[in-house]
Amino acid sequence: MNASRLRLDIAYDGTDFAGWAVQAGQRTVAGVLDDALSTVFRTPVLCRAAGRTDAGVHATGQVAHVDVPGDALPNAYPRRSKDTGAGSDVAAEAAPEFLPLVRRLARFLPQDVRVLDIGRAAPGFDARFSALRRHYVYRLSTAPYGVEPQEGRYVTAWPRPLDVEAMSAASRELLGLHDFAAFCRHRDGATTIRDLQRLDWSRDGDRVTADVSADAFCWSMVRSLVGALLAVGEHRREPGWCATLLTSTQRSSDFAAAPPHGLTLVGVDYPPDDELEARTKVTRDLRVVD
């Protein structure tokens, strides 16, 4: 029987995970999800995500897909539904198809990862390659006491004042299609050319927030961008300095990446269903900077 592709919307607290991707001997988000889903479907299945977040990074809007063999898919439904079909209960018929699976996974999964929604993926959907852009938020606090206890896992305490206006000016010069090698950890065979579409800074009292969007991000790119811009915000560097880094062909050692716990993946955008396959082809093409 043919496999059915399902889309999963996922949230997690990344504090106690060694990142998204499966790693031998490490607790990872994908590893936990793969184990839970394989248990439910009684066959090995693997999650493929829109973005492989680093260790300690959180998500409220991660998207993944999983291919479930046709003969295993009935395990997603309550036993009554498998034995008697959809049933006669009107409320049950009106409920989303995989609501029982969402509820079941809530019992299987640890508290720091939740599957928020599950649905059948449209033809051509690929959580990674069909995506138009990813959205991240980085949160800092410049309060003299640091961060309030209930936010300590998700907000970075910054002990020095920050010039948000200077950081915003520097950010504007980074927008567009560039080679961000200076802001990415090296990965063999991976391109560092990205289209940075948004990098906005805002302040609300002691809270400083960066909203960052791009077609895709390379390894540690958001944290590195934030780290470089923090040097500008502290007046250790001029706003124009960040743009000069775009001429580099390797990771810069002139700044440190911001801590991971302040970063959250908050959303992924996809095109209309009839454009998914075309988007996948564009994403897989090797990009160059003119």
PDB file of C-alpha atoms in Angstrom:
ATOM      1  CA  MET A   1       0.000   0.000   0.000  1.00  0.00           C
ATOM      2  CA  ASN A   2       1.143   3.563  -0.722  1.00  0.00           C
ATOM      3  CA  ALA A   3       2.388   5.722   2.131  1.00  0.00           C
ATOM      4  CA  SER A   4       0.390   8.700   3.376  1.00  0.00           C
ATOM      5  CA  ARG A   5       2.280  11.915   4.078  1.00  0.00           C
ATOM      6  CA  LEU A   6       1.127  13.771   7.193  1.00  0.00           C
ATOM      7  CA  ARG A   7       1.950  17.335   8.204  1.00  0.00           C
ATOM      8  CA  LEU A   8       2.732  17.945  11.876  1.00  0.00           C
ATOM      9  CA  ASP A   9       2.756  21.334  13.619  1.00  0.00           C
ATOM     10  CA  ILE A  10       5.062  21.134  16.624  1.00  0.00           C
ATOM     11  CA  ALA A  11       6.167  23.137  19.659  1.00  0.00           C
ATOM     12  CA  TYR A  12       8.990  22.368  22.068  1.00  0.00           C
ATOM     13  CA  ASP A  13      11.132  23.728  24.863  1.00  0.00           C
ATOM     14  CA  GLY A  14      14.644  23.128  23.557  1.00  0.00           C
ATOM     15  CA  THR A  15      16.422  23.471  26.903  1.00  0.00           C
ATOM     16  CA  ASP A  16      16.994  19.767  27.481  1.00  0.00           C
ATOM     17  CA  PHE A  17      17.376  18.742  23.829  1.00  0.00           C
ATOM     18  CA  ALA A  18      20.616  18.486  21.842  1.00  0.00           C
ATOM     19  CA  GLY A  19      18.806  20.128  18.923  1.00  0.00           C
ATOM     20  CA  TRP A  20      16.270  18.842  16.410  1.00  0.00           C
ATOM     21  CA  ALA A  21      18.295  16.311  14.397  1.00  0.00           C
ATOM     22  CA  VAL A  22      18.764  12.724  15.567  1.00  0.00           C
ATOM     23  CA  GLN A  23      22.203  12.172  17.136  1.00  0.00           C
ATOM     24  CA  ALA A  24      23.514   8.933  18.564  1.00  0.00           C
ATOM     25  CA  GLY A  25      23.455   8.943  22.341  1.00  0.00           C
ATOM     26  CA  GLN A  26      21.773  12.364  22.523  1.00  0.00           C
ATOM     27  CA  ARG A  27      18.226  13.388  23.424  1.00  0.00           C
ATOM     28  CA  THR A  28      16.842  15.243  20.395  1.00  0.00           C
ATOM     29  CA  VAL A  29      13.425  16.498  19.344  1.00  0.00           C
ATOM     30  CA  ALA A  30      13.320  14.351  16.204  1.00  0.00           C
ATOM     31  CA  GLY A  31      14.468  11.321  18.166  1.00  0.00           C
ATOM     32  CA  VAL A  32      11.688  11.692  20.734  1.00  0.00           C
ATOM     33  CA  LEU A  33       9.058  12.245  18.033  1.00  0.00           C
ATOM     34  CA  ASP A  34      10.290   9.359  15.896  1.00  0.00           C
ATOM     35  CA  ASP A  35      10.089   7.015  18.864  1.00  0.00           C
ATOM     36  CA  ALA A  36       6.563   8.106  19.818  1.00  0.00           C
ATOM     37  CA  LEU A  37       5.213   7.962  16.268  1.00  0.00           C
ATOM     38  CA  SER A  38       6.868   4.611  15.574  1.00  0.00           C
ATOM     39  CA  THR A  39       5.240   3.227  18.713  1.00  0.00           C
ATOM     40  CA  VAL A  40       1.799   4.487  17.679  1.00  0.00           C
ATOM     41  CA  PHE A  41       2.051   3.274  14.079  1.00  0.00           C
ATOM     42  CA  ARG A  42       3.841   0.045  15.046  1.00  0.00           C
ATOM     43  CA  THR A  43       6.447   0.572  12.344  1.00  0.00           C
ATOM     44  CA  PRO A  44       9.516   2.808  12.048  1.00  0.00           C
ATOM     45  CA  VAL A  45       8.718   6.320  10.776  1.00  0.00           C
ATOM     46  CA  LEU A  46      10.892   9.446  10.561  1.00  0.00           C
ATOM     47  CA  CYS A  47      10.023  13.145  10.944  1.00  0.00           C
ATOM     48  CA  ARG A  48      11.483  15.652   8.459  1.00  0.00           C
ATOM     49  CA  ALA A  49      11.375  19.264   9.667  1.00  0.00           C
ATOM     50  CA  ALA A  50      11.300  22.708   8.086  1.00  0.00           C
ATOM     51  CA  GLY A  51      14.300  23.755  10.165  1.00  0.00           C
ATOM     52  CA  ARG A  52      16.834  21.784  12.210  1.00  0.00           C
ATOM     53  CA  THR A  53      17.109  23.969  15.293  1.00  0.00           C
ATOM     54  CA  ASP A  54      20.300  23.998  17.391  1.00  0.00           C
ATOM     55  CA  ALA A  55      20.694  22.642  20.915  1.00  0.00           C
ATOM     56  CA  GLY A  56      18.776  24.810  23.375  1.00  0.00           C
ATOM     57  CA  VAL A  57      16.662  26.582  20.729  1.00  0.00           C
ATOM     58  CA  HIS A  58      12.873  26.501  21.137  1.00  0.00           C
ATOM     59  CA  ALA A  59       9.929  26.333  18.729  1.00  0.00           C
ATOM     60  CA  THR A  60       6.291  27.349  18.785  1.00  0.00           C
ATOM     61  CA  GLY A  61       5.796  26.951  15.031  1.00  0.00           C
ATOM     62  CA  GLN A  62       7.950  24.091  13.806  1.00  0.00           C
ATOM     63  CA  VAL A  63       6.540  22.103  10.858  1.00  0.00           C
ATOM     64  CA  ALA A  64       7.457  18.537   9.929  1.00  0.00           C
ATOM     65  CA  HIS A  65       6.166  15.745   7.724  1.00  0.00           C
ATOM     66  CA  VAL A  66       6.131  12.009   8.184  1.00  0.00           C
ATOM     67  CA  ASP A  67       5.416   9.260   5.657  1.00  0.00           C
ATOM     68  CA  VAL A  68       3.229   6.520   7.128  1.00  0.00           C
ATOM     69  CA  PRO A  69       2.874   3.175   5.302  1.00  0.00           C
ATOM     70  CA  GLY A  70      -0.685   2.567   4.193  1.00  0.00           C
ATOM     71  CA  ASP A  71      -1.115  -0.567   6.258  1.00  0.00           C
ATOM     72  CA  ALA A  72       0.066   1.301   9.391  1.00  0.00           C
ATOM     73  CA  LEU A  73      -2.153   4.374   9.010  1.00  0.00           C
ATOM     74  CA  PRO A  74      -5.244   2.746  10.648  1.00  0.00           C
ATOM     75  CA  ASN A  75      -3.291   2.760  13.904  1.00  0.00           C
ATOM     76  CA  ALA A  76      -3.857   6.528  13.994  1.00  0.00           C
ATOM     77  CA  TYR A  77      -7.573   6.036  14.620  1.00  0.00           C
ATOM     78  CA  PRO A  78      -9.428   4.859  17.717  1.00  0.00           C
ATOM     79  CA  ARG A  79     -10.162   1.137  17.696  1.00  0.00           C
ATOM     80  CA  ARG A  80     -13.901   1.840  17.366  1.00  0.00           C
ATOM     81  CA  SER A  81     -13.241   3.741  14.122  1.00  0.00           C
ATOM     82  CA  LYS A  82     -11.100   0.929  12.720  1.00  0.00           C
ATOM     83  CA  ASP A  83     -13.730  -1.675  13.528  1.00  0.00           C
ATOM     84  CA  THR A  84     -16.869   0.208  12.562  1.00  0.00           C
ATOM     85  CA  GLY A  85     -15.766   2.988  10.235  1.00  0.00           C
ATOM     86  CA  ALA A  86     -16.429   6.630  11.033  1.00  0.00           C
ATOM     87  CA  GLY A  87     -19.217   5.721  13.478  1.00  0.00           C
ATOM     88  CA  SER A  88     -22.581   7.346  13.893  1.00  0.00           C
ATOM     89  CA  ASP A  89     -21.651  10.010  16.391  1.00  0.00           C
ATOM     90  CA  VAL A  90     -22.116  13.405  14.704  1.00  0.00           C
ATOM     91  CA  ALA A  91     -19.514  15.131  16.854  1.00  0.00           C
ATOM     92  CA  ALA A  92     -16.939  12.477  16.000  1.00  0.00           C
ATOM     93  CA  GLU A  93     -17.610  12.904  12.286  1.00  0.00           C
ATOM     94  CA  ALA A  94     -17.111  16.670  12.565  1.00  0.00           C
ATOM     95  CA  ALA A  95     -13.804  16.371  14.430  1.00  0.00           C
ATOM     96  CA  PRO A  96     -10.494  16.651  12.551  1.00  0.00           C
ATOM     97  CA  GLU A  97      -9.362  13.303  11.174  1.00  0.00           C
ATOM     98  CA  PHE A  98      -6.237  13.023  13.305  1.00  0.00           C
ATOM     99  CA  LEU A  99      -7.493  14.616  16.527  1.00  0.00           C
ATOM    100  CA  PRO A 100      -7.370  11.198  18.256  1.00  0.00           C
ATOM    101  CA  LEU A 101      -3.733  10.874  17.191  1.00  0.00           C
ATOM    102  CA  VAL A 102      -2.906  14.326  18.596  1.00  0.00           C
ATOM    103  CA  ARG A 103      -4.481  13.301  21.911  1.00  0.00           C
ATOM    104  CA  ARG A 104      -2.680   9.976  21.932  1.00  0.00           C
ATOM    105  CA  LEU A 105       0.698  11.577  21.276  1.00  0.00           C
ATOM    106  CA  ALA A 106       0.069  13.935  24.180  1.00  0.00           C
ATOM    107  CA  ARG A 107       0.202  10.867  26.404  1.00  0.00           C
ATOM    108  CA  PHE A 108       3.280   9.368  24.746  1.00  0.00           C
ATOM    109  CA  LEU A 109       5.428  12.492  24.483  1.00  0.00           C
ATOM    110  CA  PRO A 110       7.356  14.221  27.300  1.00  0.00           C
ATOM    111  CA  GLN A 111       6.086  17.585  28.499  1.00  0.00           C
ATOM    112  CA  ASP A 112       8.754  19.581  26.636  1.00  0.00           C
ATOM    113  CA  VAL A 113       7.498  18.623  23.165  1.00  0.00           C
ATOM    114  CA  ARG A 114       3.917  18.781  21.835  1.00  0.00           C
ATOM    115  CA  VAL A 115       2.362  17.967  18.483  1.00  0.00           C
ATOM    116  CA  LEU A 116      -0.191  20.758  18.106  1.00  0.00           C
ATOM    117  CA  ASP A 117      -1.942  19.573  14.951  1.00  0.00           C
ATOM    118  CA  ILE A 118      -1.792  16.811  12.345  1.00  0.00           C
ATOM    119  CA  GLY A 119      -3.311  16.738   8.888  1.00  0.00           C
ATOM    120  CA  ARG A 120      -2.901  15.081   5.527  1.00  0.00           C
ATOM    121  CA  ALA A 121      -0.217  16.882   3.527  1.00  0.00           C
ATOM    122  CA  ALA A 122      -1.142  18.266   0.132  1.00  0.00           C
ATOM    123  CA  PRO A 123       0.434  16.570  -2.910  1.00  0.00           C
ATOM    124  CA  GLY A 124       4.007  17.796  -3.350  1.00  0.00           C
ATOM    125  CA  PHE A 125       4.336  19.031   0.228  1.00  0.00           C
ATOM    126  CA  ASP A 126       7.781  18.748   1.811  1.00  0.00           C
ATOM    127  CA  ALA A 127       8.208  20.404   5.199  1.00  0.00           C
ATOM    128  CA  ARG A 128      11.740  21.515   4.372  1.00  0.00           C
ATOM    129  CA  PHE A 129      11.930  22.061   0.635  1.00  0.00           C
ATOM    130  CA  SER A 130       8.421  23.477   0.064  1.00  0.00           C
ATOM    131  CA  ALA A 131       8.896  26.275   2.620  1.00  0.00           C
ATOM    132  CA  LEU A 132       8.947  29.869   1.420  1.00  0.00           C
ATOM    133  CA  ARG A 133      10.473  31.305   4.598  1.00  0.00           C
ATOM    134  CA  ARG A 134      11.102  30.693   8.285  1.00  0.00           C
ATOM    135  CA  HIS A 135      10.433  33.150  11.106  1.00  0.00           C
ATOM    136  CA  TYR A 136      12.441  33.391  14.311  1.00  0.00           C
ATOM    137  CA  VAL A 137      12.240  35.631  17.371  1.00  0.00           C
ATOM    138  CA  TYR A 138      15.189  36.400  19.635  1.00  0.00           C
ATOM    139  CA  ARG A 139      14.401  37.840  23.072  1.00  0.00           C
ATOM    140  CA  LEU A 140      16.711  39.658  25.488  1.00  0.00           C
ATOM    141  CA  SER A 141      16.266  41.470  28.776  1.00  0.00           C
ATOM    142  CA  THR A 142      18.469  44.386  29.861  1.00  0.00           C
ATOM    143  CA  ALA A 143      16.765  44.628  33.259  1.00  0.00           C
ATOM    144  CA  PRO A 144      19.268  45.080  36.106  1.00  0.00           C
ATOM    145  CA  TYR A 145      17.945  41.916  37.781  1.00  0.00           C
ATOM    146  CA  GLY A 146      18.216  39.839  34.594  1.00  0.00           C
ATOM    147  CA  VAL A 147      15.156  37.799  33.620  1.00  0.00           C
ATOM    148  CA  GLU A 148      12.044  36.979  35.637  1.00  0.00           C
ATOM    149  CA  PRO A 149      12.150  33.324  36.762  1.00  0.00           C
ATOM    150  CA  GLN A 150       9.234  32.108  34.631  1.00  0.00           C
ATOM    151  CA  GLU A 151      10.950  33.446  31.478  1.00  0.00           C
ATOM    152  CA  GLY A 152      14.509  32.437  32.299  1.00  0.00           C
ATOM    153  CA  ARG A 153      14.533  29.495  29.867  1.00  0.00           C
ATOM    154  CA  TYR A 154      13.396  31.615  26.909  1.00  0.00           C
ATOM    155  CA  VAL A 155      14.929  35.083  27.337  1.00  0.00           C
ATOM    156  CA  THR A 156      18.635  35.981  27.390  1.00  0.00           C
ATOM    157  CA  ALA A 157      19.746  38.303  30.187  1.00  0.00           C
ATOM    158  CA  TRP A 158      22.030  41.011  28.818  1.00  0.00           C
ATOM    159  CA  PRO A 159      23.970  42.940  31.462  1.00  0.00           C
ATOM    160  CA  ARG A 160      24.821  46.024  29.400  1.00  0.00           C
ATOM    161  CA  PRO A 161      22.694  48.753  27.715  1.00  0.00           C
ATOM    162  CA  LEU A 162      21.831  48.279  24.038  1.00  0.00           C
ATOM    163  CA  ASP A 163      21.400  50.949  21.355  1.00  0.00           C
ATOM    164  CA  VAL A 164      18.454  49.506  19.446  1.00  0.00           C
ATOM    165  CA  GLU A 165      18.536  52.289  16.860  1.00  0.00           C
ATOM    166  CA  ALA A 166      22.147  51.459  15.947  1.00  0.00           C
ATOM    167  CA  MET A 167      21.302  47.753  15.761  1.00  0.00           C
ATOM    168  CA  SER A 168      18.364  48.519  13.470  1.00  0.00           C
ATOM    169  CA  ALA A 169      20.555  50.617  11.170  1.00  0.00           C
ATOM    170  CA  ALA A 170      23.121  47.805  10.938  1.00  0.00           C
ATOM    171  CA  SER A 171      20.388  45.233  10.298  1.00  0.00           C
ATOM    172  CA  ARG A 172      18.991  47.084   7.298  1.00  0.00           C
ATOM    173  CA  GLU A 173      22.314  46.712   5.476  1.00  0.00           C
ATOM    174  CA  LEU A 174      22.159  42.930   5.822  1.00  0.00           C
ATOM    175  CA  LEU A 175      18.790  42.460   4.115  1.00  0.00           C
ATOM    176  CA  GLY A 176      18.583  40.741   0.762  1.00  0.00           C
ATOM    177  CA  LEU A 177      20.304  37.864  -1.018  1.00  0.00           C
ATOM    178  CA  HIS A 178      23.874  37.487   0.255  1.00  0.00           C
ATOM    179  CA  ASP A 179      26.487  34.926   1.125  1.00  0.00           C
ATOM    180  CA  PHE A 180      26.238  34.757   4.927  1.00  0.00           C
ATOM    181  CA  ALA A 181      29.349  32.583   5.364  1.00  0.00           C
ATOM    182  CA  ALA A 182      30.639  34.948   8.098  1.00  0.00           C
ATOM    183  CA  PHE A 183      27.503  34.189  10.127  1.00  0.00           C
ATOM    184  CA  CYS A 184      27.279  30.413   9.623  1.00  0.00           C
ATOM    185  CA  ARG A 185      29.054  27.424  11.078  1.00  0.00           C
ATOM    186  CA  HIS A 186      30.604  25.339   8.320  1.00  0.00           C
ATOM    187  CA  ARG A 187      28.716  22.307   7.051  1.00  0.00           C
ATOM    188  CA  ASP A 188      30.270  20.236   4.247  1.00  0.00           C
ATOM    189  CA  GLY A 189      28.428  20.643   0.968  1.00  0.00           C
ATOM    190  CA  ALA A 190      25.972  23.241   2.307  1.00  0.00           C
ATOM    191  CA  THR A 191      25.480  26.634   0.706  1.00  0.00           C
ATOM    192  CA  THR A 192      25.577  29.782   2.853  1.00  0.00           C
ATOM    193  CA  ILE A 193      23.666  31.938   0.361  1.00  0.00           C
ATOM    194  CA  ARG A 194      20.396  33.089   1.896  1.00  0.00           C
ATOM    195  CA  ASP A 195      17.707  35.704   1.269  1.00  0.00           C
ATOM    196  CA  LEU A 196      17.346  37.627   4.547  1.00  0.00           C
ATOM    197  CA  GLN A 197      13.897  39.212   4.317  1.00  0.00           C
ATOM    198  CA  ARG A 198      13.403  40.701   7.790  1.00  0.00           C
ATOM    199  CA  LEU A 199      15.666  41.709  10.670  1.00  0.00           C
ATOM    200  CA  ASP A 200      13.784  44.140  12.903  1.00  0.00           C
ATOM    201  CA  TRP A 201      14.578  45.237  16.456  1.00  0.00           C
ATOM    202  CA  SER A 202      12.121  46.610  18.993  1.00  0.00           C
ATOM    203  CA  ARG A 203      12.238  47.637  22.638  1.00  0.00           C
ATOM    204  CA  ASP A 204       9.488  47.438  25.252  1.00  0.00           C
ATOM    205  CA  GLY A 205      10.916  48.672  28.537  1.00  0.00           C
ATOM    206  CA  ASP A 206      13.778  46.301  29.373  1.00  0.00           C
ATOM    207  CA  ARG A 207      12.738  43.755  26.730  1.00  0.00           C
ATOM    208  CA  VAL A 208      14.637  43.860  23.435  1.00  0.00           C
ATOM    209  CA  THR A 209      13.310  41.657  20.626  1.00  0.00           C
ATOM    210  CA  ALA A 210      14.596  40.732  17.173  1.00  0.00           C
ATOM    211  CA  ASP A 211      12.212  39.427  14.495  1.00  0.00           C
ATOM    212  CA  VAL A 212      14.158  37.561  11.818  1.00  0.00           C
ATOM    213  CA  SER A 213      12.821  36.010   8.602  1.00  0.00           C
ATOM    214  CA  ALA A 214      14.575  34.419   5.624  1.00  0.00           C
ATOM    215  CA  ASP A 215      13.900  31.884   2.910  1.00  0.00           C
ATOM    216  CA  ALA A 216      16.144  29.566   4.930  1.00  0.00           C
ATOM    217  CA  PHE A 217      18.882  29.764   7.535  1.00  0.00           C
ATOM    218  CA  CYS A 218      22.251  28.057   7.656  1.00  0.00           C
ATOM    219  CA  TRP A 219      23.775  26.537  10.787  1.00  0.00           C
ATOM    220  CA  SER A 220      23.726  29.046  13.726  1.00  0.00           C
ATOM    221  CA  MET A 221      22.946  31.944  11.369  1.00  0.00           C
ATOM    222  CA  VAL A 222      20.299  33.691  13.502  1.00  0.00           C
ATOM    223  CA  ARG A 223      22.342  33.484  16.700  1.00  0.00           C
ATOM    224  CA  SER A 224      25.408  34.753  14.838  1.00  0.00           C
ATOM    225  CA  LEU A 225      23.522  37.683  13.337  1.00  0.00           C
ATOM    226  CA  VAL A 226      22.222  38.601  16.781  1.00  0.00           C
ATOM    227  CA  GLY A 227      25.694  38.226  18.291  1.00  0.00           C
ATOM    228  CA  ALA A 228      27.265  40.576  15.745  1.00  0.00           C
ATOM    229  CA  LEU A 229      24.479  43.114  16.167  1.00  0.00           C
ATOM    230  CA  LEU A 230      24.863  43.047  19.946  1.00  0.00           C
ATOM    231  CA  ALA A 231      28.436  44.272  19.422  1.00  0.00           C
ATOM    232  CA  VAL A 232      26.939  47.211  17.520  1.00  0.00           C
ATOM    233  CA  GLY A 233      24.316  47.764  20.204  1.00  0.00           C
ATOM    234  CA  GLU A 234      27.054  48.043  22.836  1.00  0.00           C
ATOM    235  CA  HIS A 235      28.971  50.528  20.620  1.00  0.00           C
ATOM    236  CA  ARG A 236      31.908  48.161  20.332  1.00  0.00           C
ATOM    237  CA  ARG A 237      31.419  48.267  16.557  1.00  0.00           C
ATOM    238  CA  GLU A 238      30.013  50.796  14.107  1.00  0.00           C
ATOM    239  CA  PRO A 239      26.695  49.978  12.368  1.00  0.00           C
ATOM    240  CA  GLY A 240      28.417  49.616   8.993  1.00  0.00           C
ATOM    241  CA  TRP A 241      30.744  46.913  10.286  1.00  0.00           C
ATOM    242  CA  CYS A 242      28.200  44.114   9.946  1.00  0.00           C
ATOM    243  CA  ALA A 243      27.795  44.697   6.216  1.00  0.00           C
ATOM    244  CA  THR A 244      31.576  44.382   5.704  1.00  0.00           C
ATOM    245  CA  LEU A 245      31.361  40.834   7.034  1.00  0.00           C
ATOM    246  CA  LEU A 246      29.322  39.828   3.974  1.00  0.00           C
ATOM    247  CA  THR A 247      32.554  39.772   1.945  1.00  0.00           C
ATOM    248  CA  SER A 248      33.967  36.966   4.096  1.00  0.00           C
ATOM    249  CA  THR A 249      34.063  33.407   2.793  1.00  0.00           C
ATOM    250  CA  GLN A 250      34.233  31.767   6.222  1.00  0.00           C
ATOM    251  CA  ARG A 251      32.836  32.094   9.731  1.00  0.00           C
ATOM    252  CA  SER A 252      34.075  35.289  11.401  1.00  0.00           C
ATOM    253  CA  SER A 253      35.865  35.063  14.760  1.00  0.00           C
ATOM    254  CA  ASP A 254      35.226  38.758  15.518  1.00  0.00           C
ATOM    255  CA  PHE A 255      32.074  38.068  17.514  1.00  0.00           C
ATOM    256  CA  ALA A 256      30.358  35.303  19.461  1.00  0.00           C
ATOM    257  CA  ALA A 257      26.971  33.806  18.635  1.00  0.00           C
ATOM    258  CA  ALA A 258      24.192  34.815  21.017  1.00  0.00           C
ATOM    259  CA  PRO A 259      23.120  32.171  23.570  1.00  0.00           C
ATOM    260  CA  PRO A 260      20.643  29.623  22.161  1.00  0.00           C
ATOM    261  CA  HIS A 261      17.916  29.863  24.811  1.00  0.00           C
ATOM    262  CA  GLY A 262      16.762  33.323  23.675  1.00  0.00           C
ATOM    263  CA  LEU A 263      15.852  31.991  20.217  1.00  0.00           C
ATOM    264  CA  THR A 264      12.489  30.556  19.137  1.00  0.00           C
ATOM    265  CA  LEU A 265      11.283  29.311  15.730  1.00  0.00           C
ATOM    266  CA  VAL A 266       7.815  30.855  15.559  1.00  0.00           C
ATOM    267  CA  GLY A 267       6.542  30.031  12.080  1.00  0.00           C
ATOM    268  CA  VAL A 268       7.069  28.636   8.583  1.00  0.00           C
ATOM    269  CA  ASP A 269       5.353  29.928   5.440  1.00  0.00           C
ATOM    270  CA  TYR A 270       4.312  27.734   2.499  1.00  0.00           C
ATOM    271  CA  PRO A 271       2.899  28.587  -0.932  1.00  0.00           C
ATOM    272  CA  PRO A 272      -0.591  27.556  -2.092  1.00  0.00           C
ATOM    273  CA  ASP A 273      -0.987  23.809  -2.608  1.00  0.00           C
ATOM    274  CA  ASP A 274      -0.792  24.055  -6.390  1.00  0.00           C
ATOM    275  CA  GLU A 275       2.653  25.730  -6.140  1.00  0.00           C
ATOM    276  CA  LEU A 276       4.293  23.285  -3.697  1.00  0.00           C
ATOM    277  CA  GLU A 277       6.115  21.160  -6.278  1.00  0.00           C
ATOM    278  CA  ALA A 278       7.438  24.220  -8.124  1.00  0.00           C
ATOM    279  CA  ARG A 279       8.712  25.679  -4.863  1.00  0.00           C
ATOM    280  CA  THR A 280      10.533  22.448  -4.046  1.00  0.00           C
ATOM    281  CA  LYS A 281      12.376  22.588  -7.368  1.00  0.00           C
ATOM    282  CA  VAL A 282      13.436  26.201  -6.751  1.00  0.00           C
ATOM    283  CA  THR A 283      14.673  25.404  -3.253  1.00  0.00           C
ATOM    284  CA  ARG A 284      16.772  22.471  -4.444  1.00  0.00           C
ATOM    285  CA  ASP A 285      18.518  24.583  -7.111  1.00  0.00           C
ATOM    286  CA  LEU A 286      22.014  25.773  -6.288  1.00  0.00           C
ATOM    287  CA  ARG A 287      21.898  29.527  -5.642  1.00  0.00           C
ATOM    288  CA  VAL A 288      24.548  32.102  -6.489  1.00  0.00           C
ATOM    289  CA  VAL A 289      24.941  35.798  -5.649  1.00  0.00           C
ATOM    290  CA  ASP A 290      25.127  37.981  -8.760  1.00  0.00           C
TER     291      ASP A 290
END
